[in-house]
């Protein structure tokens, strides 16, 4: 196994006996997943996906990505939530958060349709300029407001720039295999389509075409990513607390029971930032319901030690922390010597920045534990495809287990509908007239 979970820094807070006490609940949760006997069992397609994926479609994804890389300088990826975060997370982690700015052979990738900001959309249109571009519009339902509205904008731009025939060859739709407005449009216009399987929910869909097409466009080896996930799938079938998914689910549930209601995910490399955003959706949407659930938060370290560090060290003691520790950097950078040594840092001269970062990690870990914040550490060997595939599968599996142990359905998201109803009513969608009057009266109060 490439990843390893280290729980020694929760020992002051949770005993081994307390963790062992979760084995019956975890055995039950694992059986619900394996046998499809738990709530939400129509959304378990992710469980065996690394093995049971559609090879023909996978080859079409690789071919489409090769075409986009050859005929486009920019790719516009339109989607929100589970139809957005995974692709961005993988690209930033494996390539760079500065991916678009760095010299490369692959197209710039712009993520839109994840907000309703006119300024943000217009900035992307400016950045594309007169460069050749393609669009990947991603929506399982095909009716989500944000991507649907923004797709209208880029579709119009595309048709004006290229004419209908070429525009149709530059638009790729990732959606339901048969239903929804986007599927209907894609069929009518003849866009190449990719399928979001019925039994895979948005937040578990990064290893479907949802994530894989943009990821492949960025030049990432999606076969190696799937192989890492498949390795994890096989290794993490074993029962018991030696299985990191089981151990993580047990530890965080026990810490939650002891009053640690917030889990902070931390990493000492800024490339992880959107992996943390992806994780927040995965765990927040899966567990935050029925008036329970750990609140997932994240920090970028060491940057946030200079902002949130004070609170983590010394604020309300309702925090647990998980650090994703990356085993090596991809490059080296020695600290220069300075003859004047005005900053007093010549004791670091010649030492690699990775080593400095390591001591920041270790020092912070101990300080936070001393301050009452239990720390779990997930060791990841490197920023490479196979390790990340394994980490993604680990998080998905642990989330399913953890949700069932917590006693919720980890595969629905009833709470996300409330804002949509109000937004439609306020925007005057036909059928929402009564609701609109009631909301306007409240706003005018
Ligand atoms: O996890 C989820 O279900 C959500 O985040 C959805 O992925 C998000 O709302 C986008 O939905 P859709 O793909 O239907 O446009």
mmCIF file of C-alpha atoms and ligand atoms in Angstrom, residues 78-85 138-148 174-175 182 196 200-205 210 281-282 285 411-413 416-417 419-420, ligand 1:
data_model
loop_
_atom_site.group_PDB
_atom_site.id
_atom_site.type_symbol
_atom_site.label_atom_id
_atom_site.label_comp_id
_atom_site.label_asym_id
_atom_site.label_seq_id
_atom_site.Cartn_x
_atom_site.Cartn_y
_atom_site.Cartn_z
ATOM 1 C CA UNK A 78 -18.198 23.877 -17.015
ATOM 2 C CA UNK A 79 -19.552 22.203 -13.886
ATOM 3 C CA UNK A 80 -20.157 22.629 -10.155
ATOM 4 C CA UNK A 81 -19.780 20.571 -6.967
ATOM 5 C CA UNK A 82 -19.102 16.951 -7.776
ATOM 6 C CA UNK A 83 -19.003 17.862 -11.449
ATOM 7 C CA UNK A 84 -16.080 20.225 -10.869
ATOM 8 C CA UNK A 85 -13.982 19.773 -7.749
ATOM 9 C CA UNK A 138 -20.407 18.424 -17.130
ATOM 10 C CA UNK A 139 -23.741 17.954 -15.389
ATOM 11 C CA UNK A 140 -25.312 14.718 -14.261
ATOM 12 C CA UNK A 141 -28.807 16.163 -13.949
ATOM 13 C CA UNK A 142 -28.279 18.495 -16.888
ATOM 14 C CA UNK A 143 -30.416 21.074 -15.135
ATOM 15 C CA UNK A 144 -28.147 22.640 -12.513
ATOM 16 C CA UNK A 145 -28.550 26.395 -12.820
ATOM 17 C CA UNK A 146 -24.953 27.585 -12.549
ATOM 18 C CA UNK A 147 -23.391 25.360 -15.250
ATOM 19 C CA UNK A 148 -26.493 25.580 -17.469
ATOM 20 C CA UNK A 174 -20.448 14.610 -19.747
ATOM 21 C CA UNK A 175 -23.889 13.746 -18.433
ATOM 22 C CA UNK A 182 -27.953 18.365 -21.476
ATOM 23 C CA UNK A 196 -21.870 9.698 -15.542
ATOM 24 C CA UNK A 200 -22.206 7.127 -8.970
ATOM 25 C CA UNK A 201 -23.103 10.342 -7.126
ATOM 26 C CA UNK A 202 -21.455 13.642 -8.021
ATOM 27 C CA UNK A 203 -19.003 13.752 -5.128
ATOM 28 C CA UNK A 204 -17.832 10.185 -5.848
ATOM 29 C CA UNK A 205 -17.434 10.771 -9.597
ATOM 30 C CA UNK A 210 -16.430 13.733 -15.022
ATOM 31 C CA UNK A 281 -17.565 18.232 -0.341
ATOM 32 C CA UNK A 282 -17.136 14.465 -0.015
ATOM 33 C CA UNK A 285 -22.306 16.324 1.922
ATOM 34 C CA UNK A 411 -24.976 8.966 -0.395
ATOM 35 C CA UNK A 412 -27.791 11.525 -0.441
ATOM 36 C CA UNK A 413 -27.781 15.320 -0.131
ATOM 37 C CA UNK A 416 -28.723 21.210 -1.054
ATOM 38 C CA UNK A 417 -32.223 21.680 -2.509
ATOM 39 C CA UNK A 419 -31.363 27.271 -1.671
ATOM 40 C CA UNK A 420 -32.367 26.244 -5.186
HETATM 41 O O1 LIG B 1 -22.641 15.859 -5.074
HETATM 42 C C1 LIG B 1 -23.549 16.346 -5.713
HETATM 43 O O2 LIG B 1 -24.531 15.674 -6.010
HETATM 44 C C2 LIG B 1 -23.515 17.781 -6.159
HETATM 45 O O3 LIG B 1 -22.370 18.438 -5.787
HETATM 46 C C3 LIG B 1 -23.603 17.808 -7.664
HETATM 47 O O4 LIG B 1 -22.485 17.164 -8.192
HETATM 48 C C4 LIG B 1 -23.671 19.244 -8.175
HETATM 49 O O5 LIG B 1 -24.781 19.867 -7.618
HETATM 50 C C5 LIG B 1 -23.749 19.263 -9.682
HETATM 51 O O6 LIG B 1 -24.831 18.521 -10.128
HETATM 52 P P1 LIG B 1 -24.989 18.155 -11.647
HETATM 53 O O7 LIG B 1 -23.848 17.319 -12.032
HETATM 54 O O8 LIG B 1 -26.291 17.429 -11.729
HETATM 55 O O9 LIG B 1 -25.025 19.459 -12.413
#
